[in-house]
Structures are given as structure tokens and as C-alpha cells.
CSV table of C-alpha atoms in Angstrom, one decimal:
chain,number,residue,atom,x,y,z
W,256,MET,CA,-15.9,89.2,27.5
W,257,GLU,CA,-16.1,87.9,24.0
W,258,ASN,CA,-13.8,90.5,22.3
W,259,GLU,CA,-11.0,89.6,24.6
W,260,VAL,CA,-10.1,87.0,22.1
W,261,VAL,CA,-10.2,87.9,18.5
W,262,LEU,CA,-8.9,85.8,15.6
W,263,LEU,CA,-8.1,87.1,12.2
W,264,ASP,CA,-8.3,84.2,9.7
W,265,LEU,CA,-9.2,83.0,6.4
W,266,TRP,CA,-11.7,80.1,6.3
W,267,ALA,CA,-9.7,77.9,3.9
W,268,SER,CA,-6.4,78.3,5.7
W,269,MET,CA,-5.1,75.0,7.2
W,270,PHE,CA,-3.0,77.3,9.6
W,271,GLY,CA,-5.9,79.3,10.8
W,272,MET,CA,-7.8,76.1,11.4
W,273,ARG,CA,-5.1,74.9,13.8
W,274,VAL,CA,-5.8,78.0,16.0
W,275,ARG,CA,-9.7,77.5,15.8
W,276,ILE,CA,-9.3,73.9,16.9
W,277,ALA,CA,-7.2,74.8,19.8
W,278,LEU,CA,-9.8,77.4,20.9
W,279,ALA,CA,-12.4,74.9,20.6
W,280,GLU,CA,-10.6,72.3,22.5
W,281,LYS,CA,-10.4,74.7,25.4
W,282,GLY,CA,-13.8,75.9,25.1
W,283,ILE,CA,-12.7,79.4,24.6
W,284,LYS,CA,-15.2,82.1,23.2
W,285,TYR,CA,-13.8,84.4,20.6
W,286,GLU,CA,-14.7,86.9,17.8
W,287,TYR,CA,-14.0,85.4,14.6
W,288,ILE,CA,-13.2,88.1,11.7
W,289,GLU,CA,-12.8,86.7,8.3
W,290,GLN,CA,-10.0,88.4,6.3
W,291,ASP,CA,-9.8,88.9,2.5
W,292,ILE,CA,-6.2,87.9,1.8
W,293,TRP,CA,-6.4,89.4,-1.6
W,294,ASN,CA,-7.3,92.8,-0.3
W,295,LYS,CA,-5.6,93.0,3.2
W,296,SER,CA,-7.4,94.9,5.9
W,297,ASP,CA,-5.6,97.7,7.9
W,298,LEU,CA,-6.3,95.6,11.1
W,299,LEU,CA,-4.4,92.7,9.6
W,300,LEU,CA,-1.5,94.8,8.5
W,301,GLN,CA,-1.4,96.6,11.9
W,302,MET,CA,-1.5,93.2,13.9
W,303,ASN,CA,1.1,91.3,11.6
W,304,PRO,CA,3.3,93.9,10.0
W,305,VAL,CA,6.2,91.5,9.6
W,306,HIS,CA,4.6,88.7,7.6
W,307,LYS,CA,1.1,90.2,6.8
W,308,LYS,CA,-0.4,86.8,7.1
W,309,VAL,CA,-3.3,85.0,8.7
W,310,PRO,CA,-4.0,83.6,11.3
W,311,VAL,CA,-3.4,86.3,13.8
W,312,LEU,CA,-4.7,85.7,17.5
W,313,ILE,CA,-5.4,88.9,19.4
W,314,HIS,CA,-5.7,88.5,23.2
W,315,LYS,CA,-6.5,91.7,25.2
W,316,GLY,CA,-5.4,93.7,22.2
W,317,LYS,CA,-2.1,92.0,21.8
W,318,PRO,CA,-1.3,90.0,18.6
W,319,ILE,CA,0.3,86.5,18.5
W,320,CYS,CA,1.3,85.7,15.0
W,321,GLU,CA,2.3,82.1,13.5
W,322,SER,CA,-0.3,79.4,14.0
W,323,LEU,CA,2.0,77.0,16.0
W,324,ILE,CA,3.1,79.7,18.4
W,325,ALA,CA,-0.6,80.8,18.8
W,326,VAL,CA,-1.5,77.2,19.5
W,327,GLN,CA,1.2,77.0,22.2
W,328,TYR,CA,0.2,80.4,23.6
W,329,ILE,CA,-3.3,79.1,23.9
W,330,ASP,CA,-2.1,75.9,25.7
W,331,GLU,CA,-0.1,78.0,28.3
W,332,VAL,CA,-2.7,80.6,29.1
W,333,TRP,CA,-5.6,78.2,29.4
W,334,ASN,CA,-3.5,75.6,31.1
W,335,ASP,CA,-6.3,74.3,33.4
W,336,ARG,CA,-7.9,72.1,30.9
W,337,SER,CA,-7.4,69.9,27.8
W,338,PRO,CA,-3.5,69.9,27.7
W,339,LEU,CA,-2.4,70.1,24.0
W,340,LEU,CA,1.3,69.5,24.7
W,341,PRO,CA,2.8,66.6,26.7
W,342,SER,CA,4.2,67.6,30.1
W,343,ASP,CA,7.5,65.6,29.8
W,344,PRO,CA,10.2,67.8,28.3
W,345,TYR,CA,11.4,65.0,26.0
W,346,GLN,CA,7.8,64.2,24.6
W,347,LYS,CA,7.2,67.8,24.3
W,348,SER,CA,10.3,68.2,22.3
W,349,GLN,CA,9.2,65.4,20.0
W,350,ALA,CA,5.7,66.8,19.6
W,351,ARG,CA,7.4,70.3,18.6
W,352,PHE,CA,9.7,68.4,16.1
W,353,TRP,CA,6.8,66.7,14.2
W,354,ALA,CA,4.7,69.9,14.2
W,355,ASP,CA,7.7,71.6,12.8
W,356,TYR,CA,8.2,68.9,10.2
W,357,VAL,CA,4.5,69.4,9.2
W,358,ASP,CA,5.1,73.1,8.7
W,359,LYS,CA,8.3,72.8,6.7
W,360,LYS,CA,7.0,70.1,4.4
W,361,ILE,CA,3.4,69.5,3.9
W,362,TYR,CA,2.2,72.8,2.5
W,363,ASP,CA,5.0,73.0,0.0
W,364,LEU,CA,4.8,69.5,-1.1
W,365,ALA,CA,1.0,69.8,-1.6
W,366,LYS,CA,1.6,73.0,-3.6
W,367,LYS,CA,4.1,71.3,-5.9
W,368,VAL,CA,0.9,69.1,-6.7
W,369,TRP,CA,-1.5,71.7,-7.2
W,370,ALA,CA,0.7,74.3,-8.7
W,371,ARG,CA,2.9,72.4,-11.2
W,372,LYS,CA,2.3,70.3,-14.1
W,373,GLY,CA,4.0,67.1,-15.9
W,374,GLU,CA,7.1,65.7,-14.5
W,375,GLU,CA,7.3,68.4,-11.7
W,376,GLN,CA,3.8,67.5,-10.5
W,377,GLU,CA,4.6,63.7,-10.7
W,378,ALA,CA,7.7,64.4,-8.4
W,379,GLY,CA,5.6,66.3,-6.0
W,380,LYS,CA,2.9,63.6,-5.8
W,381,LYS,CA,5.6,61.1,-4.9
W,382,GLU,CA,7.3,63.3,-2.3
W,383,PHE,CA,4.0,64.3,-0.9
W,384,ILE,CA,2.8,60.7,-0.4
W,385,GLU,CA,6.3,59.9,1.1
W,386,ALA,CA,5.9,62.6,3.7
W,387,LEU,CA,2.5,61.3,4.7
W,388,GLN,CA,3.8,57.7,4.9
W,389,LEU,CA,6.6,58.9,7.3
W,390,LEU,CA,4.0,60.6,9.6
W,391,GLU,CA,2.0,57.3,9.3
W,392,ALA,CA,5.1,55.5,10.5
W,393,GLU,CA,5.6,58.2,13.4
W,394,LEU,CA,1.8,57.5,14.4
W,395,GLY,CA,2.3,53.9,14.5
W,396,ASP,CA,-0.5,52.1,16.5
W,397,LYS,CA,-1.4,55.0,18.5
W,398,PRO,CA,-4.9,56.5,17.9
W,399,PHE,CA,-3.5,60.0,17.9
W,400,PHE,CA,-0.1,61.4,17.6
W,401,GLY,CA,-0.9,62.8,21.1
W,402,GLY,CA,-1.4,59.2,22.3
W,403,ASP,CA,-4.9,58.6,23.6
W,404,LYS,CA,-6.0,62.1,23.0
W,405,LEU,CA,-5.8,64.7,20.3
W,406,GLY,CA,-2.6,66.8,20.7
W,407,PHE,CA,-0.4,69.4,19.4
W,408,VAL,CA,0.9,67.2,16.2
W,409,ASP,CA,-2.7,66.0,15.6
W,410,ILE,CA,-3.9,69.6,15.5
W,411,SER,CA,-1.0,71.0,13.4
W,412,LEU,CA,-1.7,68.2,10.7
W,413,VAL,CA,-5.2,67.3,10.4
W,414,THR,CA,-6.2,70.6,9.1
W,415,PHE,CA,-4.4,69.7,5.7
W,416,TYR,CA,-7.0,66.8,5.4
W,417,SER,CA,-9.6,69.4,4.3
W,418,TRP,CA,-7.2,70.2,1.4
W,419,PHE,CA,-6.9,66.4,0.2
W,420,TYR,CA,-9.9,66.4,-2.1
W,421,ALA,CA,-8.6,69.5,-3.9
W,422,VAL,CA,-5.0,68.1,-4.3
W,423,GLU,CA,-6.2,64.8,-5.3
W,424,THR,CA,-8.6,66.2,-7.9
W,425,ILE,CA,-6.0,68.5,-9.5
W,426,GLY,CA,-3.2,65.9,-9.3
W,427,ASN,CA,-5.5,63.1,-10.4
W,428,PHE,CA,-4.5,60.6,-7.7
W,429,SER,CA,-5.9,58.9,-4.6
W,430,ILE,CA,-4.2,59.7,-1.3
W,431,GLU,CA,-6.3,57.0,0.5
W,432,SER,CA,-4.9,54.3,-1.7
W,433,GLU,CA,-1.4,55.1,-0.8
W,434,CYS,CA,-1.9,56.2,3.0
W,435,PRO,CA,-5.0,54.4,4.2
W,436,LYS,CA,-3.6,54.7,8.0
W,437,PHE,CA,-3.4,58.5,7.6
W,438,ILE,CA,-7.0,58.6,6.2
W,439,SER,CA,-8.4,56.5,9.2
W,440,TRP,CA,-6.3,58.7,11.6
W,441,ALA,CA,-7.9,61.8,10.0
W,442,LYS,CA,-11.3,60.4,10.1
W,443,ARG,CA,-10.7,59.6,13.9
W,444,CYS,CA,-9.9,63.2,14.7
W,445,LEU,CA,-13.0,64.2,12.8
W,446,GLN,CA,-15.0,62.5,15.3
W,447,LYS,CA,-14.0,65.1,17.8
W,448,GLU,CA,-16.3,68.2,17.6
W,449,SER,CA,-13.4,70.7,17.8
W,450,VAL,CA,-12.2,69.3,14.4
W,451,ALA,CA,-15.6,68.6,12.7
W,452,ASN,CA,-16.8,72.0,13.4
W,453,THR,CA,-13.6,73.6,12.2
W,454,LEU,CA,-12.6,71.9,8.9
W,455,PRO,CA,-14.5,73.3,5.9
W,456,ASN,CA,-16.3,71.4,3.2
W,457,SER,CA,-13.8,69.9,0.9
W,458,GLU,CA,-15.4,70.9,-2.5
W,459,ARG,CA,-15.6,74.4,-1.0
W,460,VAL,CA,-11.8,74.3,-0.5
W,461,TYR,CA,-11.3,72.9,-4.1
W,462,GLU,CA,-13.3,75.8,-5.5
W,463,PHE,CA,-11.2,78.3,-3.4
W,464,LEU,CA,-8.1,76.7,-4.8
W,465,LEU,CA,-9.1,77.0,-8.3
W,466,ASP,CA,-9.9,80.7,-7.8
W,467,ALA,CA,-6.6,81.2,-5.9
W,468,LYS,CA,-4.7,79.6,-9.0
W,469,LYS,CA,-6.4,82.1,-11.3
W,470,ARG,CA,-5.6,84.9,-9.2
W,471,LEU,CA,-1.9,83.8,-8.8
W,472,GLY,CA,-1.6,83.3,-12.5
W,473,ILE,CA,-1.0,79.5,-12.1
W,474,GLU,CA,-2.7,77.4,-14.7
P,215,MET,CA,23.2,58.6,37.8
P,216,ALA,CA,25.0,61.3,35.7
P,217,ASP,CA,23.5,62.6,32.6
P,218,GLU,CA,25.1,61.7,29.3
P,219,VAL,CA,24.9,64.5,26.9
P,220,VAL,CA,26.2,64.6,23.4
P,221,LEU,CA,26.2,67.3,20.7
P,222,LEU,CA,26.4,66.6,16.9
P,223,ASP,CA,27.4,69.8,15.4
P,224,THR,CA,29.7,71.9,13.2
P,225,TRP,CA,31.9,74.8,14.5
P,226,VAL,CA,30.5,77.1,12.1
P,227,SER,CA,26.9,76.6,12.3
P,228,MET,CA,24.9,79.6,13.9
P,229,PHE,CA,22.1,77.0,14.7
P,230,GLY,CA,24.7,74.7,16.5
P,231,MET,CA,26.0,77.7,18.4
P,232,ARG,CA,22.6,78.3,19.9
P,233,VAL,CA,22.8,74.9,21.5
P,234,ARG,CA,26.5,75.4,22.8
P,235,VAL,CA,25.6,78.8,24.3
P,236,ALA,CA,22.6,77.3,26.0
P,237,LEU,CA,24.5,74.3,27.5
P,238,ALA,CA,27.3,76.8,28.5
P,239,GLU,CA,24.8,79.1,30.3
P,240,LYS,CA,23.4,75.9,32.1
P,241,GLY,CA,26.8,74.8,33.0
P,242,VAL,CA,25.9,71.3,31.5
P,243,ASN,CA,29.1,69.1,30.6
P,244,TYR,CA,28.8,67.4,27.2
P,245,ASP,CA,30.6,65.5,24.6
P,246,TYR,CA,31.0,67.6,21.5
P,247,LYS,CA,31.3,65.5,18.3
P,248,GLU,CA,32.3,67.8,15.0
P,249,GLN,CA,30.4,66.4,12.0
P,250,ASP,CA,31.7,66.4,8.5
P,251,LEU,CA,28.4,67.4,6.5
P,252,LYS,CA,30.1,66.3,3.2
P,253,ASN,CA,30.5,62.7,4.5
P,254,LYS,CA,27.7,62.3,7.1
P,255,SER,CA,28.4,59.9,10.0
P,256,PRO,CA,26.1,56.8,10.7
P,257,LEU,CA,25.5,58.4,14.0
P,258,LEU,CA,24.2,61.5,12.5
P,259,LEU,CA,22.0,59.7,10.1
P,260,GLU,CA,20.7,57.5,12.8
P,261,MET,CA,19.9,60.4,15.3
P,262,ASN,CA,18.4,62.6,12.6
P,263,PRO,CA,17.1,60.4,9.8
P,264,ILE,CA,14.4,62.9,8.8
P,265,HIS,CA,16.6,66.0,8.2
P,266,LYS,CA,20.0,64.6,8.3
P,267,LYS,CA,21.3,68.1,9.7
P,268,ILE,CA,23.1,69.4,12.8
P,269,PRO,CA,22.7,70.3,15.4
P,270,VAL,CA,21.4,67.1,17.3
P,271,LEU,CA,21.4,67.0,21.0
P,272,ILE,CA,21.7,63.3,22.3
P,273,HIS,CA,20.6,63.2,25.9
P,274,ASN,CA,20.9,59.8,27.6
P,275,GLY,CA,20.8,58.1,24.1
P,276,ARG,CA,17.7,60.1,22.9
P,277,PRO,CA,18.0,62.6,20.1
P,278,ILE,CA,16.4,66.0,20.0
P,279,CYS,CA,16.6,67.9,16.6
P,280,GLU,CA,16.1,71.6,15.5
P,281,SER,CA,18.0,74.2,17.3
P,282,SER,CA,15.1,76.1,18.8
P,283,ILE,CA,13.4,73.1,19.9
P,284,ILE,CA,16.8,71.9,21.6
P,285,VAL,CA,17.2,75.2,23.4
P,286,GLN,CA,13.7,75.0,24.8
P,287,TYR,CA,14.4,71.4,25.9
P,288,ILE,CA,17.5,72.4,27.7
P,289,ASP,CA,15.8,75.1,29.5
P,290,GLU,CA,12.9,72.7,30.6
P,291,VAL,CA,15.2,69.8,31.8
P,292,TRP,CA,17.9,72.0,33.5
P,293,ASN,CA,15.4,74.0,35.2
P,294,ASP,CA,17.1,74.9,38.4
P,295,GLN,CA,19.0,77.8,37.0
P,296,SER,CA,19.3,80.7,34.4
P,297,PRO,CA,15.8,80.3,33.0
P,298,PHE,CA,15.7,81.3,29.2
P,299,MET,CA,12.1,81.5,28.6
P,300,PRO,CA,10.1,84.6,29.9
P,301,SER,CA,7.7,83.8,32.7
P,302,ASP,CA,4.8,85.4,31.0
P,303,PRO,CA,3.2,83.6,28.1
P,304,TYR,CA,2.9,86.6,25.8
P,305,ASP,CA,6.5,87.3,26.1
P,306,ARG,CA,7.2,83.7,25.5
P,307,ALA,CA,5.1,84.0,22.3
P,308,GLN,CA,7.0,87.0,21.2
P,309,ALA,CA,10.4,85.4,21.8
P,310,ARG,CA,9.3,82.3,19.8
P,311,PHE,CA,7.9,84.6,17.1
P,312,TRP,CA,11.4,86.3,16.6
P,313,VAL,CA,13.5,83.2,16.8
P,314,ASP,CA,11.1,81.8,14.0
P,315,PHE,CA,11.6,85.1,12.0
P,316,SER,CA,15.3,84.7,12.4
P,317,ASP,CA,15.1,81.0,11.2
P,318,LYS,CA,13.0,81.7,8.2
P,319,LYS,CA,14.7,84.8,7.0
P,320,ILE,CA,18.5,85.4,7.9
P,321,TYR,CA,20.1,82.4,6.3
P,322,GLU,CA,18.0,82.3,3.3
P,323,THR,CA,18.5,86.0,2.6
P,324,TRP,CA,22.1,85.5,3.1
P,325,LYS,CA,22.2,82.9,0.4
P,326,LYS,CA,20.3,85.3,-2.1
P,327,MET,CA,23.1,88.0,-1.6
P,328,TRP,CA,26.2,85.7,-1.1
P,329,LEU,CA,27.1,84.5,-4.7
P,330,SER,CA,24.8,86.7,-6.7
P,331,GLU,CA,25.7,89.8,-8.6
P,332,GLY,CA,24.1,93.0,-9.8
P,333,GLU,CA,20.4,93.8,-9.0
P,334,GLU,CA,19.9,90.4,-7.4
P,335,HIS,CA,22.8,90.9,-5.1
P,336,GLU,CA,21.7,94.4,-4.1
P,337,ALA,CA,18.1,93.3,-3.5
P,338,GLY,CA,19.5,90.6,-1.1
P,339,LYS,CA,21.7,93.1,0.7
P,340,LYS,CA,18.8,95.4,1.2
P,341,GLU,CA,16.6,92.7,2.5
P,342,LEU,CA,19.3,91.4,4.8
P,343,ILE,CA,19.9,94.8,6.3
P,344,SER,CA,16.1,95.3,6.7
P,345,ILE,CA,15.9,92.0,8.6
P,346,PHE,CA,18.4,93.2,11.1
P,347,LYS,CA,16.7,96.5,11.5
P,348,GLN,CA,13.4,94.7,12.2
P,349,LEU,CA,15.3,92.6,15.0
P,350,GLU,CA,16.9,95.9,16.2
P,351,ASP,CA,13.3,97.5,16.5
P,352,ALA,CA,12.2,94.4,18.5
P,353,LEU,CA,15.0,94.9,21.0
P,354,GLY,CA,14.0,98.5,21.7
P,355,ASP,CA,15.8,100.0,24.6
P,356,LYS,CA,16.1,96.6,26.6
P,357,ILE,CA,19.4,95.4,27.8
P,358,PHE,CA,18.7,92.0,26.3
P,359,TYR,CA,15.8,90.7,24.4
P,360,GLY,CA,14.9,88.9,27.6
P,361,GLY,CA,14.7,92.1,29.4
P,362,ASP,CA,17.2,92.3,32.3
P,363,SER,CA,18.2,88.7,31.7
P,364,PHE,CA,19.8,87.0,28.7
P,365,GLY,CA,17.1,84.6,27.3
P,366,PHE,CA,15.8,82.6,24.6
P,367,LEU,CA,15.8,85.2,21.9
P,368,ASP,CA,19.2,86.4,22.9
P,369,ILE,CA,20.5,82.8,22.6
P,370,GLY,CA,18.7,82.5,19.3
P,371,LEU,CA,20.3,85.5,17.6
P,372,ILE,CA,23.7,86.1,19.1
P,373,PRO,CA,25.4,83.5,17.0
P,374,PHE,CA,24.6,85.3,13.8
P,375,SER,CA,26.9,88.1,15.0
P,376,CYS,CA,29.9,86.1,14.3
P,377,TRP,CA,28.8,86.1,10.6
P,378,PHE,CA,28.4,89.7,10.5
P,379,TYR,CA,31.9,90.3,9.4
P,380,THR,CA,31.1,87.9,6.3
P,381,PHE,CA,27.8,89.6,5.6
P,382,GLU,CA,29.4,93.0,5.7
P,383,THR,CA,32.4,92.0,3.3
P,384,TYR,CA,30.4,90.5,0.8
P,385,GLY,CA,27.6,93.1,1.0
P,386,ASN,CA,29.8,96.1,1.4
P,387,PHE,CA,28.2,97.7,4.3
P,388,LYS,CA,28.8,98.1,8.0
P,389,MET,CA,26.5,96.7,10.7
P,390,GLU,CA,27.6,99.4,13.1
P,391,ALA,CA,26.3,102.2,10.8
P,392,GLU,CA,23.3,100.3,10.0
P,393,CYS,CA,22.2,98.8,13.3
P,394,PRO,CA,24.1,100.5,16.2
P,395,LYS,CA,21.8,99.6,18.9
P,396,LEU,CA,21.9,95.8,17.8
P,397,MET,CA,25.8,95.9,17.8
P,398,ALA,CA,25.7,97.6,21.3
P,399,TRP,CA,23.6,94.5,22.3
P,400,VAL,CA,26.1,92.1,20.7
P,401,LYS,CA,28.8,93.7,22.9
P,402,ARG,CA,26.8,93.2,26.0
P,403,CYS,CA,26.1,89.4,25.1
P,404,PHE,CA,29.9,89.2,24.7
P,405,GLN,CA,30.5,90.0,28.3
P,406,ARG,CA,29.0,86.6,29.0
P,407,LYS,CA,31.4,83.6,29.2
P,408,ALA,CA,28.8,81.4,27.6
P,409,VAL,CA,28.9,83.5,24.3
P,410,SER,CA,32.6,84.7,24.3
P,411,ASN,CA,33.9,81.0,24.9
P,412,THR,CA,31.4,79.7,22.3
P,413,LEU,CA,31.4,81.9,19.3
P,414,PRO,CA,34.1,81.3,16.8
P,415,ASP,CA,36.4,84.2,15.5
P,416,ASP,CA,34.4,86.1,12.8
P,417,LYS,CA,37.6,86.3,10.5
P,418,LYS,CA,37.7,82.4,10.7
P,419,VAL,CA,34.1,82.3,9.7
P,420,TYR,CA,34.9,84.6,6.7
P,421,ASP,CA,37.8,82.3,5.7
P,422,PHE,CA,35.3,79.2,5.9
P,423,VAL,CA,32.9,81.1,3.5
P,424,LEU,CA,35.6,82.1,1.1
P,425,ALA,CA,36.9,78.5,0.9
P,426,MET,CA,33.2,77.3,0.3
P,427,GLU,CA,32.9,79.9,-2.5
P,428,LYS,CA,36.0,78.7,-4.2
P,429,ILE,CA,34.8,75.1,-4.1
P,430,LEU,CA,31.3,76.1,-5.6
P,431,LYS,CA,32.7,78.2,-8.3
P,432,ASN,CA,35.2,75.5,-9.4
P,433,LYS,CA,32.3,73.0,-9.8
């Protein structure tokens, strides 16, 4: 039954993309309902009254909010295939730690680059690159953060790659020149259908961000 | 071979208290090392180089950081008794959601209220009370957030109760008047040794915060 799983999302949301990749990895059919975040629907406000944000996964009518919580839920319910988290408790704690690090740092640091100017923007660029380099060090020689396969940390992080062109263009810098390993990891992830079919066109994201800036009154 | 469990923490941290309550619930023996956050120890910096924060659980030499991740780790390793996580994946997602909510909201909102005055102070106070009312609604008529048993969300939230006296005094309001059901839940939690033996006296917490205020105002 297709409407047993519903996803309220915004095509450009790197958080929503995480849920879409997880659903694709598990081969789960679902109904995707695009949300207008500038004019929030009654359904969104009803399903996420606390934060009023996307993504919201709705399974058998019950909402699950916060993308990393939704991804863990998907992994636990459809636990017969493509495990996203390690089974070992220590490895699991490390995967949760790094996904949490991505959540705490990457969006805000990228925003410093696209929303600020001058010295603040320069500081933002430096911190953003440093964070990516820290993640590169954590990846080490592994093909994926999950080891041989795409895992929880890969899914939590690769979605930001679709925003890199926008951030580079606004910030006037090259991420690849500073973080080549990161870029080659992202491209490796993109060889997976679940990722390639989910991440939107980078130029479309750039247009979206320019529009968002106007609406938010950011020059 | 006996487990070696070490906890790097500070007595007043609600986040550290979550870990202490969890370890006590499981009956795990551990070595508690009080940390001086104004003069961070080499051990803390080695075990949590990313965030440089407490709490850090060190299990057989390996660090686990971030309190909600640590509590889940404890539940998964010492899984022979007192399970914290609900067995149903949806209930687990809800418990994680509210712990995440408390992580994102309580301390930040307290800080808004703490040293501010006038309108800003009133806005912070209103928001703080609203946060606890939302948590009270989430409890409903249950004995504990975990239903009949004390669980992950109970562990996540109960440490904030020893800060209530501080919130009330600075904010000039009474939790009992605003959230009577939540206060009844606090009393029920305190019937558990793991909670009553772990949480510090709320006047001690207030004295600590007063001392911090003096230091900040003298800067």
C-alpha cells in the first residue's frame, strides 16, 4: 500500500534528502508530498506542530520528525535488508556521534558562507573547510564512512554535496581544491542509485538559495 | 575480564547526570573523574578532541561522547537488565525526538533568560515555561515517559529537575503552578535510587549558578 509511507519534504532540503536516500536504500515505496516552506500546509503543521519543519516521515498515519531520527526509524522497521547502522554498539555510537557532528556543524557553517559578507564570510569559509577536513580525516582510507558500504554517516553528510556549488559560487572559493578526498568520497556515493536519484541538480539548488536569501532579506 | 568504565563529568551538568543515572540504573561500577572546565585536562582533550566537552564515557579505553548517544550505548552494552529504550520502533523514535527537543531547547532558552532583563528576560521565561508545558503534554497520563517503566526519555529529562529551583528563582515563577503533572512525575522518578542518589541538591545548583553570575558580571 503506497500511502502507508508518506514523506513531507522540500526538494532542496539536505535533511529531507537523507530520508529519501534511506527509503531508496531499503527499496521502500512511498508517497512524496512536496511542501511549500514559505506557506506551510495544514498537514505539515499538524504532523510537526513542535518544529513545523520538513522532513516529516508519516508511517501508517503516525509522524516521525527530525531526519536522523527518521533514518534510524527506517533502519529499525525495515531491518531485513541493507542495514544503515553498524550492529556493534561501539561502532553504532561512533556513527551516531559523527552524524550528530554533521547536524551540529555543517549547515550552520555553510550558512555563514552564504548568508554573511566580508570578514564574517571569510571566517565562515575557513571554519567550513576545517570541518570538512576533519570529516576527511575520520573517513581515512575507507571507501565510505560505513566501511565498505554506504552507512548512516554517509547518508547524513552526502546530501550537503548538492549545496556545494551554491556555497562555492556565493563564497567565491573552491571546496575541491581544499578537500579533494571529500569530493572523491561524495562522487563515490553518487555512484549509488539511491544517492544519484535523490540529490538535485546543483544549479537548481543555487537558484533556490538565491531566492531564499531574497525572501529572508539577506543580501 | 572486568569492564573498565570511566566517566569524565562535572557534578552540576544535567547532561552528565543522564549518564550517571543510566549507569546507576544498570548497576555498573565506574570511576568518576570530576573535570575542571576552566582548565581542561589532557585526558578530556584526548578523549573528546572534537567538542572538548563533558560528559565522556570511557569504556575499556574507548571514548563515547554526547550524553544521549552514551545513554543508548549503555543500554545496548548492558542489555541484560532494565532496558531503557522502548521495544517498539515508533515509541523509540518518539523518545529520541523529545530527548533531541530537550537538547535543542532547554539550556539555550535558560541562557536567554538567565542574565537578561526586561522584555528579553520575559520572552525567555515565557519560552522556557512553554517548553516544559510541551514536555508535560508529551507525558500525558503515563507514570513515566517510558510507560510503566522508567526509560530513555525519563533519564534524558529528569536531570533538568535539579535546575528547576534555579529557573524558578531567576524567572520568578513556580514549576508546580505551571506544570503540576510534570512535578508529580519528578517525585515519582525520585523514588528511584538511581535518581535520588545521583541528582545534586537543587540549592547547591542555585549557589553554583549565582557564583557563575558574579564571575561573569565582574568581567
